Amino acid sequence: MYGEVAEHSNLAIWFNQAVFGYYPYIALAVLVLGSIIRFDREPYTWKTGSSQLLRRKQLVVGSILFHLGILAIFVGHLVGLLTPMAVFDFFGIGHSAKQILAIVAGGVAGVVCLIGGLMLLHRRLFDPRIRATSSFGDTGILIVLMVQLCLGLATIPLSMGHLDGSEMVKFMNWAQGIFAFRPDAASYVIDVHPIFKAHLLLGLTIFVLFPFTRLVHMLSAPVWYLNRRGWQLVRSRRPDLGTRRAGKPGAAE
């Protein structure tokens, strides 16, 4: 690994370290602290805007495809990158088999998610009523996610050229090195294809954008409703309530 790093210029090594060695910690810090601060200071913005009365069928189909796909992608990345290699070795799962599984499962999930996302994006851009009520952040983050999906799908042909799993091992070492605070973590991805680097960089940037967009609702789970105390808003039907209040001493004549 260090021999490969030595072949690059000092500028390339510094840039690679800045982007894939330091930036991940900035992105994760913004993700965690930004989400906590927003939930604490602006809890009523912790939601997604509803437009379900308009083009409802397109919304339902697109939303189901998008969320199923992105959930599969998220779990796949989480398990694939952060599971120690010793665990895969224990179950007899080789790097080649893992690479093929990632290509097939990730490709299917990516296409499903992309179709659903494009349906949602088309709905926001080409329906005048929905476009008028959509914020720049709502549309912008959806575009960013579509670009990220396209980059992810573009890595599949490159991965097919490394069916031995060698490229995947680099990304596993990088991700696990970041969470283990290893100073040499960025060196594992210094020689990967630029499309992989663009995919990683945009993924980290999505972490930065996360607390400031509608994506925060992904962190919400209504578990507090299970033990919530019941309450009811009651309005008085007494017709003289307003009259009595007006007749109190000091009331305006």
XYZ file of C-alpha atoms in Angstrom, residues 238-247:
10
model
C -71.046 27.524 26.317
C -72.350 30.525 24.362
C -71.891 32.942 27.270
C -68.185 32.240 27.791
C -67.068 35.135 25.600
C -69.647 37.472 27.171
C -68.480 36.675 30.699
C -64.874 37.332 29.778
C -65.818 40.635 28.157
C -67.758 41.677 31.270
